[in-house]
Short mmCIF file of C-alpha atoms and ligand atoms in Angstrom, two decimals:
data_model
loop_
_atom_site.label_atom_id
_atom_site.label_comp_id
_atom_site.label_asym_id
_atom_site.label_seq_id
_atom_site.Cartn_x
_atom_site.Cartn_y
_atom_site.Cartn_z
CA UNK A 150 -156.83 197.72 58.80
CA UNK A 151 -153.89 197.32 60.49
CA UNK A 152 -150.66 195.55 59.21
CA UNK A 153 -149.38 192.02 59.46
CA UNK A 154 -147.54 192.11 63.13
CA UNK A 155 -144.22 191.33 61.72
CA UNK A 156 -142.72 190.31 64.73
CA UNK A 157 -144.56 187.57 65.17
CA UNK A 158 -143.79 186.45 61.98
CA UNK A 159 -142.84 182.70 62.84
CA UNK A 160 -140.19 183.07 59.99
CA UNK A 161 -138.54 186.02 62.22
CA UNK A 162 -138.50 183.86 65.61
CA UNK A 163 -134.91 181.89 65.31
CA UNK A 164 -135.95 178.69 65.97
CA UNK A 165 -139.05 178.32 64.11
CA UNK A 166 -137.38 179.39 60.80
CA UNK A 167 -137.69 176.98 57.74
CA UNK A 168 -133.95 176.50 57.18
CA UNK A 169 -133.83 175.78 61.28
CA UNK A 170 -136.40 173.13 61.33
CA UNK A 171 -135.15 171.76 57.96
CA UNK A 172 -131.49 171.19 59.62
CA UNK A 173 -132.67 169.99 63.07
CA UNK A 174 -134.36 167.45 60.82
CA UNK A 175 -131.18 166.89 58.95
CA UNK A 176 -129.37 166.27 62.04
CA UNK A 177 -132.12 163.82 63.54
CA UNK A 178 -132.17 162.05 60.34
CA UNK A 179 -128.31 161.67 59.94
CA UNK A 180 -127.65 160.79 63.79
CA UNK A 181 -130.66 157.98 63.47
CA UNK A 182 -129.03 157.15 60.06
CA UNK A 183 -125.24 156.72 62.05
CA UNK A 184 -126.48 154.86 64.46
CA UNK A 185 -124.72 151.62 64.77
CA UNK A 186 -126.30 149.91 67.32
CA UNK A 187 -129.99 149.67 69.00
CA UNK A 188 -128.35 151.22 71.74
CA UNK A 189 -126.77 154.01 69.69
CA UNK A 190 -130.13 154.87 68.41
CA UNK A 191 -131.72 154.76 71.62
CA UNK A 192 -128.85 157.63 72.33
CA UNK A 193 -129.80 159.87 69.27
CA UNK A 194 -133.31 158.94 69.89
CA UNK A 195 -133.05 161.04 73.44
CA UNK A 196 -131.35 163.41 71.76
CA UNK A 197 -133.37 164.24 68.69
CA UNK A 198 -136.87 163.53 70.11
CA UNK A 199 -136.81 163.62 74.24
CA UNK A 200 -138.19 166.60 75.73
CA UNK A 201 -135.26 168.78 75.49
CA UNK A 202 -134.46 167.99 72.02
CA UNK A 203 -134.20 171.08 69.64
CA UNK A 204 -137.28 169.99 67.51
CA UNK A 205 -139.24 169.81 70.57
CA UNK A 206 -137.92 172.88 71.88
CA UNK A 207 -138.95 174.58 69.05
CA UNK A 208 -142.70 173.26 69.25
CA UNK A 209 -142.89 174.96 72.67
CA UNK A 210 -142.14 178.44 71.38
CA UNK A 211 -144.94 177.95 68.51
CA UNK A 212 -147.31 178.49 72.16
CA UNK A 213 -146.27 181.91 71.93
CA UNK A 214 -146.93 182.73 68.71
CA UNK A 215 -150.03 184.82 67.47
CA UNK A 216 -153.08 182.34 65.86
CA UNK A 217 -152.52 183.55 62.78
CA UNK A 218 -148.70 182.11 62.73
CA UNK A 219 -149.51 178.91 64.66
CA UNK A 220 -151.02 177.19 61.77
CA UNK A 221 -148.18 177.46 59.17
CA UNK A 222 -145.45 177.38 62.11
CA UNK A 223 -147.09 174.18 63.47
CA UNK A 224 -147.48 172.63 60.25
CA UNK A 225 -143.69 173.05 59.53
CA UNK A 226 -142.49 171.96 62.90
CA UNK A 227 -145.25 168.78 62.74
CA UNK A 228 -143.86 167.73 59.56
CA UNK A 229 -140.09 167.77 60.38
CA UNK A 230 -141.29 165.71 63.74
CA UNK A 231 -143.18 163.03 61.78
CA UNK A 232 -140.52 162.39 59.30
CA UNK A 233 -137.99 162.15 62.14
CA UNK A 234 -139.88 159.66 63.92
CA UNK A 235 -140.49 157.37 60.60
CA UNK A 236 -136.73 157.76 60.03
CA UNK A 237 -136.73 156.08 63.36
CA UNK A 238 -138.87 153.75 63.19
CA UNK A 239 -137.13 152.46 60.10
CA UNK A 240 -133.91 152.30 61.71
CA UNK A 241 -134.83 150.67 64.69
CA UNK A 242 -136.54 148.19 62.33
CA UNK A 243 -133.22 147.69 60.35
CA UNK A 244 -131.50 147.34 63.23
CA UNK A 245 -133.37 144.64 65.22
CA UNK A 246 -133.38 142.83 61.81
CA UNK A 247 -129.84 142.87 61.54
CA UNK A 248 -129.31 142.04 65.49
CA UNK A 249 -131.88 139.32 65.05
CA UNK A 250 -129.94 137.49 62.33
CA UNK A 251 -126.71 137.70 63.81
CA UNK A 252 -127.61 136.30 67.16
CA UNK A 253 -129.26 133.35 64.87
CA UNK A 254 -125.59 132.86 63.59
CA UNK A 255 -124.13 133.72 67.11
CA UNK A 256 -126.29 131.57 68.84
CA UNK A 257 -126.68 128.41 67.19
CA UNK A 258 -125.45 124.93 67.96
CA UNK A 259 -123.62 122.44 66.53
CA UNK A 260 -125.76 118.82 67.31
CA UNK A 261 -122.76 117.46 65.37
CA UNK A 262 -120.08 118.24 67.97
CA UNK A 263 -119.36 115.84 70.57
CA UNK A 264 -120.87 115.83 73.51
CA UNK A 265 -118.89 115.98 76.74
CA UNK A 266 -121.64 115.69 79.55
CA UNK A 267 -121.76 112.76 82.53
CA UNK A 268 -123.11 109.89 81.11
CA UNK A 269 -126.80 109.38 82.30
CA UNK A 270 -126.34 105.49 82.53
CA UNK A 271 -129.21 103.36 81.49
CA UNK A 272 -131.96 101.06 83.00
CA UNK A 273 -131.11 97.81 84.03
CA UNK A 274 -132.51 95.07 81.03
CA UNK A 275 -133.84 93.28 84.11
CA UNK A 276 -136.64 96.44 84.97
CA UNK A 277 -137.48 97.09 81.46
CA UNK A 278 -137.96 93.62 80.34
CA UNK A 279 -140.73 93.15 83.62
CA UNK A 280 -142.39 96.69 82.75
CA UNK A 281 -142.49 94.74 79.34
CA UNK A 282 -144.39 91.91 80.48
CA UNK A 283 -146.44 93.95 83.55
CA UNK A 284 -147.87 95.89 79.98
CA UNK A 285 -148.55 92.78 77.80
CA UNK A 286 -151.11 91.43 81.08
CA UNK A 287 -151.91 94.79 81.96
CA UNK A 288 -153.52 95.55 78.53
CA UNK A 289 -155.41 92.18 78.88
CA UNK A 290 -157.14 94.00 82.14
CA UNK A 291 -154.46 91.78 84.53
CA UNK A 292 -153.55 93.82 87.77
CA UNK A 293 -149.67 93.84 88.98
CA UNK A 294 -149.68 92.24 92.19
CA UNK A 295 -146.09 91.83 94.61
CA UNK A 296 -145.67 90.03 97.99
CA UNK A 297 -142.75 90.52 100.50
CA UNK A 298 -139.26 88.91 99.42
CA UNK A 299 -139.31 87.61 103.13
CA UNK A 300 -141.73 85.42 103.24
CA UNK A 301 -143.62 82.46 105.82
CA UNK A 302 -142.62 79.44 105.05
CA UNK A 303 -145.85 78.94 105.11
CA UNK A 304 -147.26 81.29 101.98
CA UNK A 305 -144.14 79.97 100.59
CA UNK A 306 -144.56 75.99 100.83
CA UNK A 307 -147.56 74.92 102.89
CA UNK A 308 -150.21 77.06 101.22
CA UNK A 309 -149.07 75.56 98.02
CA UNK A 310 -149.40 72.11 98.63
CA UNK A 311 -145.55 71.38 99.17
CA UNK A 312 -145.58 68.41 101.53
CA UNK A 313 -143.12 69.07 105.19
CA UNK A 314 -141.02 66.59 103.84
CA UNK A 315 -140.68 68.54 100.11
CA UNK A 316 -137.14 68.30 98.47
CA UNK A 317 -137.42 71.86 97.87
CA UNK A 318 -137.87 73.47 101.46
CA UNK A 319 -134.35 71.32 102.34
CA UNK A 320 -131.61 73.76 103.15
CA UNK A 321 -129.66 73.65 99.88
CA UNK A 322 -132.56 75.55 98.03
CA UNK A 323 -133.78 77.88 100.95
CA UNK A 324 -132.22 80.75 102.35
CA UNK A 325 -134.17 80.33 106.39
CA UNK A 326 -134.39 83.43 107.97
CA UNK A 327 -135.72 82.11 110.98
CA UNK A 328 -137.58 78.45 112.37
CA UNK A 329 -134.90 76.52 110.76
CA UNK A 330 -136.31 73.34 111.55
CA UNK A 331 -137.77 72.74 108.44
CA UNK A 332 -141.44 70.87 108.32
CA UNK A 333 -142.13 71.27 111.88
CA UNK A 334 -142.56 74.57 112.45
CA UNK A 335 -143.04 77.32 110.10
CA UNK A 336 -140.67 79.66 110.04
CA UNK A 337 -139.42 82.36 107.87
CA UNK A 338 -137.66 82.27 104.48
CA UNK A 339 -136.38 84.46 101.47
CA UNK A 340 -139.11 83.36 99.03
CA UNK A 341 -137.50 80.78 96.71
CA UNK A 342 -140.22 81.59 94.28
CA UNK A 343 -143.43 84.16 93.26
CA UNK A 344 -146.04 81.34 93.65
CA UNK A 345 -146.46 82.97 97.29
CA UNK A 346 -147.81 86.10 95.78
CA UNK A 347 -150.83 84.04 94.38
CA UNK A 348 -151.86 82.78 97.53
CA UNK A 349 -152.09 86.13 98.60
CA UNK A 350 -153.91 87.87 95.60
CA UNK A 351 -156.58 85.18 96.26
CA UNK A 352 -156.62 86.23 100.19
CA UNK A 353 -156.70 89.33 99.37
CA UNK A 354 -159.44 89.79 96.63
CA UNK A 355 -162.87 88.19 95.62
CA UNK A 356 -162.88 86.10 91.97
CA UNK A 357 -162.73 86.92 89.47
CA UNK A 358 -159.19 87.42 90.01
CA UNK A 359 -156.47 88.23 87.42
CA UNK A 360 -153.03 89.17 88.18
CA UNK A 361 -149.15 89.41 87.10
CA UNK A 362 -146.52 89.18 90.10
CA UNK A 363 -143.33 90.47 89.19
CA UNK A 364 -140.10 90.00 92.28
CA UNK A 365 -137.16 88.84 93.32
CA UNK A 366 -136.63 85.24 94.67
CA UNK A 367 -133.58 83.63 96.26
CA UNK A 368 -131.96 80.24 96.23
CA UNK A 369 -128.82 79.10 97.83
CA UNK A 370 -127.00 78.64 94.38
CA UNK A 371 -123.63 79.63 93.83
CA UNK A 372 -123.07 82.67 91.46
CA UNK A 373 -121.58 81.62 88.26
CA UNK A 374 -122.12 81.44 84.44
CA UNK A 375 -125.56 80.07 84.25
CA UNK A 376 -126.86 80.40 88.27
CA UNK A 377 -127.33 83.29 90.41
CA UNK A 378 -128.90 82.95 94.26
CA UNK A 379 -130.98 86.06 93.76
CA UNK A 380 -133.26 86.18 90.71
CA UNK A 381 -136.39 87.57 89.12
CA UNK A 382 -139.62 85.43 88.27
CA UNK A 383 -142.82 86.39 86.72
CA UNK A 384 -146.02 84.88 88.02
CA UNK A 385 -149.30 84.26 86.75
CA UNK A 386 -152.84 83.81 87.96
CA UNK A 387 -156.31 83.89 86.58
CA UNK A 388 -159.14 82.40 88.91
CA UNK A 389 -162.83 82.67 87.19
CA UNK A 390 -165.47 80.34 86.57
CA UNK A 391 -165.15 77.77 83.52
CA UNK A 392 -161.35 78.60 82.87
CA UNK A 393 -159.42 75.51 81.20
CA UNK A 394 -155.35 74.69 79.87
CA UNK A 395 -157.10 75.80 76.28
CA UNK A 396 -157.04 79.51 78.22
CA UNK A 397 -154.07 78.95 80.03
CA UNK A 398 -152.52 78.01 76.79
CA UNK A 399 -153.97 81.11 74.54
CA UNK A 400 -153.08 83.77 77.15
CA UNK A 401 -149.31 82.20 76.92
CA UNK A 402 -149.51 82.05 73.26
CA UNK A 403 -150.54 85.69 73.32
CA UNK A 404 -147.45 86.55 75.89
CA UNK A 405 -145.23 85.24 73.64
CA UNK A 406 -146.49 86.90 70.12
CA UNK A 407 -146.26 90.25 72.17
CA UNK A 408 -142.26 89.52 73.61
CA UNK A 409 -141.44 87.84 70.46
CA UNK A 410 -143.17 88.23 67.23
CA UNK A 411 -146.09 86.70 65.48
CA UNK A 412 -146.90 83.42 64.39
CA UNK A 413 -144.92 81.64 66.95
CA UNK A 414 -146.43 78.32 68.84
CA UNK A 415 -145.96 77.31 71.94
CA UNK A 416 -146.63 73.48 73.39
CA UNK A 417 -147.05 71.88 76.92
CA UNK A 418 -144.45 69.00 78.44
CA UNK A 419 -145.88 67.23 81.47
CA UNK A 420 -144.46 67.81 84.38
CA UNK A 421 -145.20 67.83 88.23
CA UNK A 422 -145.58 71.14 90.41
CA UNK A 423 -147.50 70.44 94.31
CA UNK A 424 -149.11 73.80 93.52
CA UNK A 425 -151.19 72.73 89.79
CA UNK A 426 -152.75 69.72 88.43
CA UNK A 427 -152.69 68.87 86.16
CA UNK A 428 -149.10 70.57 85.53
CA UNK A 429 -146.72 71.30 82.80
CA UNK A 430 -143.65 72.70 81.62
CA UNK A 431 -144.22 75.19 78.89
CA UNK A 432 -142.10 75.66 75.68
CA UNK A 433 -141.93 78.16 72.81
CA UNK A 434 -141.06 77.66 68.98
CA UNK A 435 -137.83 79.27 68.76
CA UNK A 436 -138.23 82.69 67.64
CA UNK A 437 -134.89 82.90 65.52
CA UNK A 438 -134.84 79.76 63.66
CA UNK A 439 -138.12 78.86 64.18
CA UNK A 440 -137.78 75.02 64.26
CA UNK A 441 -135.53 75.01 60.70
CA UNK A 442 -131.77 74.22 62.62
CA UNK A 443 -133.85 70.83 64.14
CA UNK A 444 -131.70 67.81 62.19
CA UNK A 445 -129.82 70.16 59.87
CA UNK A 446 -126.24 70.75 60.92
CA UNK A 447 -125.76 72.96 58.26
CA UNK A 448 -127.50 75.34 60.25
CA UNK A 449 -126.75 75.39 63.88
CA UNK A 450 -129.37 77.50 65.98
CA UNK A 451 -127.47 79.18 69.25
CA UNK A 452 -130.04 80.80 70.41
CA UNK A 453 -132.49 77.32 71.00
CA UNK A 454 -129.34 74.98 70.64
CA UNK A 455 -130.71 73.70 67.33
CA UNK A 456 -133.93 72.23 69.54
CA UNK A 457 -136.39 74.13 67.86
CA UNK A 458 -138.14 74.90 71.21
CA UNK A 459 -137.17 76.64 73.82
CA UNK A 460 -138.10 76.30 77.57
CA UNK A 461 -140.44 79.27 79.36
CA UNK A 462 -141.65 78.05 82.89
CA UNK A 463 -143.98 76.17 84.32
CA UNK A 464 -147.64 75.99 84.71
CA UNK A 465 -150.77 74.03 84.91
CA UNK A 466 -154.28 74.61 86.75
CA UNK A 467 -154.17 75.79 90.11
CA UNK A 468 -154.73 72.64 92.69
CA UNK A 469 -158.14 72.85 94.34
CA UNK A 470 -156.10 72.30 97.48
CA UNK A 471 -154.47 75.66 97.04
CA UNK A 472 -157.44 77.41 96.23
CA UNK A 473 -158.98 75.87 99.34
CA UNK A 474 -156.07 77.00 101.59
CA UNK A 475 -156.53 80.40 99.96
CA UNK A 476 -160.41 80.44 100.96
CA UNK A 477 -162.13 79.90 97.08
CA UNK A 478 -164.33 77.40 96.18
CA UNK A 479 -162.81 74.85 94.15
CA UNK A 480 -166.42 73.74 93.21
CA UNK A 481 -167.10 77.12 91.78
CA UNK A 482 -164.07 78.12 90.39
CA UNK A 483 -161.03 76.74 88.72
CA UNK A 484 -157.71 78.63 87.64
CA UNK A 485 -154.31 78.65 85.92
CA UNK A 486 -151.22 79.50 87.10
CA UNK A 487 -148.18 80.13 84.84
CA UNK A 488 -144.12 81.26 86.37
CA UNK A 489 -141.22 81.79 84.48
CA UNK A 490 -137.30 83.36 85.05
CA UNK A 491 -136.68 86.37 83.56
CA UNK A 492 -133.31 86.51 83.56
CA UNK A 493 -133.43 82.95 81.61
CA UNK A 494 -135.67 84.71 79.36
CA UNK A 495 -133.13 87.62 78.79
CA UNK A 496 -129.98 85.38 78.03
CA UNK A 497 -131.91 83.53 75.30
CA UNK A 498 -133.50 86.83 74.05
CA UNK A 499 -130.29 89.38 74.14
CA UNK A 500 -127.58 85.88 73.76
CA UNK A 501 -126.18 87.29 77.34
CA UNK A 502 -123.54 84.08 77.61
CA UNK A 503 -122.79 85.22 81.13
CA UNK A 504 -125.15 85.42 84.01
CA UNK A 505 -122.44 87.43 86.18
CA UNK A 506 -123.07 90.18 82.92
CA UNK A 507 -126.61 90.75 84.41
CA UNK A 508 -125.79 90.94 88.35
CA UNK A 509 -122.58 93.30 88.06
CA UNK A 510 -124.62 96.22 87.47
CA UNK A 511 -121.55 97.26 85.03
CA UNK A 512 -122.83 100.14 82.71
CA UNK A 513 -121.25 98.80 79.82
CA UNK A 514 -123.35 96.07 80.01
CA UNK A 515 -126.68 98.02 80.85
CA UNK A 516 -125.75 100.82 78.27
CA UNK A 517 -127.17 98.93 75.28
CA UNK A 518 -130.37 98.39 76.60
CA UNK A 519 -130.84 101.97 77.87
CA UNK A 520 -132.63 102.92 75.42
CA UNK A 521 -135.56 100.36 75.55
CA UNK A 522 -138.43 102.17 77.67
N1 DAH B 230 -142.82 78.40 91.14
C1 DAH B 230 -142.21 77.51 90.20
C2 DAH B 230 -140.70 77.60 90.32
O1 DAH B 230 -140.20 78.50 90.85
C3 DAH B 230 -142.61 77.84 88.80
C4 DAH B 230 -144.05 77.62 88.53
C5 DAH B 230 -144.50 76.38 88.11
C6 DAH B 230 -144.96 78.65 88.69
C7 DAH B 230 -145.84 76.18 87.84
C8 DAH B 230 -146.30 78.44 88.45
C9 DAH B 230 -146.72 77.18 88.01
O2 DAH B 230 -147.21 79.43 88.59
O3 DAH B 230 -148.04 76.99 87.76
O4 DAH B 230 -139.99 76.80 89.85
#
C-alpha cells in the first residue's frame, strides 16, 4: 500500500489552501459589499469573478490535481464561488433598488408648476358649433352635404323659385362674380345662402334623400355689431314619401333638445320663402328663462329680450316647383326644408354682444371655447 502522495495534497498547493480560498472570498465579499454604485460593482464583479479573477484562477489549478484531491479541493473552491456570486446578486439587487427609487424622486414632475410652452390656440366656436349640429343629423342617419361658395345664379335663385325680378338677387344683397345683369342672364354669384346645396343633393342622389349642408354664404352687408358680409348657415333637407310640417316640426324640436336641453318647444310663424310652401319662420322657447321674463319686469331675460321665444330660421315644405327643377316627382314625393345662421345662433347661445368678436379670429376670444370638441 503505498502512502497518501503528499504533494498533491490540495492543502499543500498555495492557492487551493483553506485560509486562501476563505480570504479571496473575504475580499470578493467586502469589494461587492463597498461597492457604491451599479457601476462600481460591475468593477469588483470583473475583478472577483471574470476569468482572471483569483477564485477562478484557483479552480483551474484543481485540473491538476490527483482524483483523490479534486473532490474536497473542488468542493471548497465551489463553495467560496457560490457564496460570492449570492453576495452579488444581493448587492446588485440592493443597488438597483436604491437607484430605482432615487430616479423616482429625481425624475418626477411637478403638474403644479406653471407651464411655459406656446399656447396651442383653440378652435374657432364657429367649426365646433357646425361639427355640433353635422352630429345631431348625422346620428338621425342625415348625410353632410356642401356645394361651392361660388355659385350659378342659377342653383342660387332660379332653381329655387326666386322670380328674375326677386328683391333678393338686386345688387345690395349679392356679391356678382360675373353676368351682372341680373334676371337676364345667369351669371355667377357668391351664394347668398345654402338653399343651393339642396338643389344639388336632389340632382345628385335618388329619394329618399336626407341631408345637412353646412357653408359659408355672403351678402353685401357692412361689417358691424350685429352684420357681417360673410357668414355661416345650416341647411336642411329631407325628401321621402308621406313627409308633412308635423316631421318637419319633430326633427326641429329634436335639433333643439340636442343644442339646448330638454323639454324645450318650439312653434311656427308664417312667413313667405319662393323656395317652400307652405313656409314659416321657426322659433324656440327660450332656453334660459324659458318664457318666465314674458310681462314681468322684475325679471328681464337678455338672452331672448324678455320675448320668451327666440328666432331660429326659416323653413316650410319644399315647393313642388323646386323639386321639379331638381328632377323629383312632386306627385310622389314631398319634403321639408329648414336654414338657419349660425353665428345668430352663437351670439344668443355664448351672449357674444359683438359680431366683429367672431370674425377677428382674436385668440382671446376663441380661447374659451377651445376646449369644446
Ligand atoms: N335660405 C333662407 C335664407 O337664407 C333661409 C331658409 C328659409 C332656408 C326657408 C330654408 C327654408 O331651407 O326652407 O334666408
Amino acid at each position: 500500500m503505498s502512502a497518501p502522495n503528499k504533494s498533491y495534497d490540495p492543502v499543500e498547493v498555495e492557492a487551493l489552501k483553506p485560509e486562501e480560498i476563505e480570504r479571496m472570498r473575504n475580499e470578493a465579499l467586502a469589494a461587492f459589499a463597498a461597492a457604491a454604485d451599479l457601476e462600481a460593482l460591475r468593477e469588483a464583479k470583473a475583478a472577483h469573478m471574470g476569468d482572471r479573477s483569483p477564485l477562478a484562477l484557483a479552480n483551474r489549478e484543481i485540473g491538476a490535481l490527483p482524483p483523490q484531491a479534486k473532490a474536497e479541493a473542488g468542493k471548497r473552491v465551489g463553495m467560496a464561488r457560490g457564496a460570492v456570486n449570492k453576495a452579488f446578486a444581493a448587492r446588485q439587487a440592493e443597488l438597483e433598488a436604491e437607484r430605482d427609487a432615487r430616479v423616482l424622486v429625481e425624475e418626477a414632475v411637478d403638474v403644479t408648476l406653471p407651464y411655459d410652452r406656446v399656447p396651442a390656440g383653440a378652435r374657432h366656436p364657429l367649426t365646433t358649433f357646425c361639427e355640433r349640429v353635422e352630429d345631431v343629423f348625422t346620428a338621425m342617419g342625415y348625410e353632410v352635404a356642401e356645394g361651392p361658395e361660388v355659385e350659378a345664379e342659377w342653383f342660387n335663385f332660379d332653381a329655387l323659385n326666386f322670380e328674375p325680378d326677386h328683391p333678393a338677387r338686386a345688387m345690395q344683397d349679392t356679391f356678382f362674380v360675373a353676368g351682372d345683369k341680373p334676371g337676364r342672364e345667369t351669371g355667377v354669384v357668391l351664394r347668398t345662402h345654402t338653399s343651393p346645396v339642396q338643389v344639388r343633393s336632389m340632382l345628385d342622389r335618388e329619394p329618399p334623400i336626407y341631408v345637412v349642408c353646412p357653408g359659408r354664404v355672403y351678402r353685401t352687408d357692412e361689417l358691424d355689431a350685429t352684420h357681417t358680409p360673410v357668414f355661416h348657415q345650416v341647411e336642411l333637407l329631407a325628401i321621402d314619401e308621406g313627409l308633412t310640417m308635423a316631421d318637419l316640426k319633430g326633427t326641429i324640436e329634436h335639433m333643439v333638445r340636442s343644442l339646448f336641453g330638454e323639454g324645450l318647444t318650439t312653434r311656427l310663424r308664417p312667413n313667405y320663402f319662393p323656395f317652400t310652401e307652405p313656409s314659416a319662420e321657426l322659433d324656440m322657447q327660450c332656453y334660459v328663462c324659458r318664457g318666465a321674463s314674458v310681462g314681468n319686469p322684475e325679471q328681464p331675460c337678455r338672452t331672448c329680450s324678455s320675448e320668451g321665444w327666440i328666432e331660429l330660421g326659416g323653413c316650410g315644405m319644399v315647393n313642388p316647383r323646386v323639386l321639379v327643377a331638381a328632377g323629383i316627382d312632386p306627385e310622389k314625393y314631398s319634403g321639408f326644408a329648414f336654414g338657419f345662421g349660425i353665428e345668430r345662433m352663437l351670439m344668443f347661445r355664448h351672449n357674444v354682444e359683438d359680431m366683429r368678436d367672431m370674425v377677428e379670429g382674436d385668440v382671446r376670444f376663441t380661447r374659451p371655447f377651445g376646449m369644446e370638441i
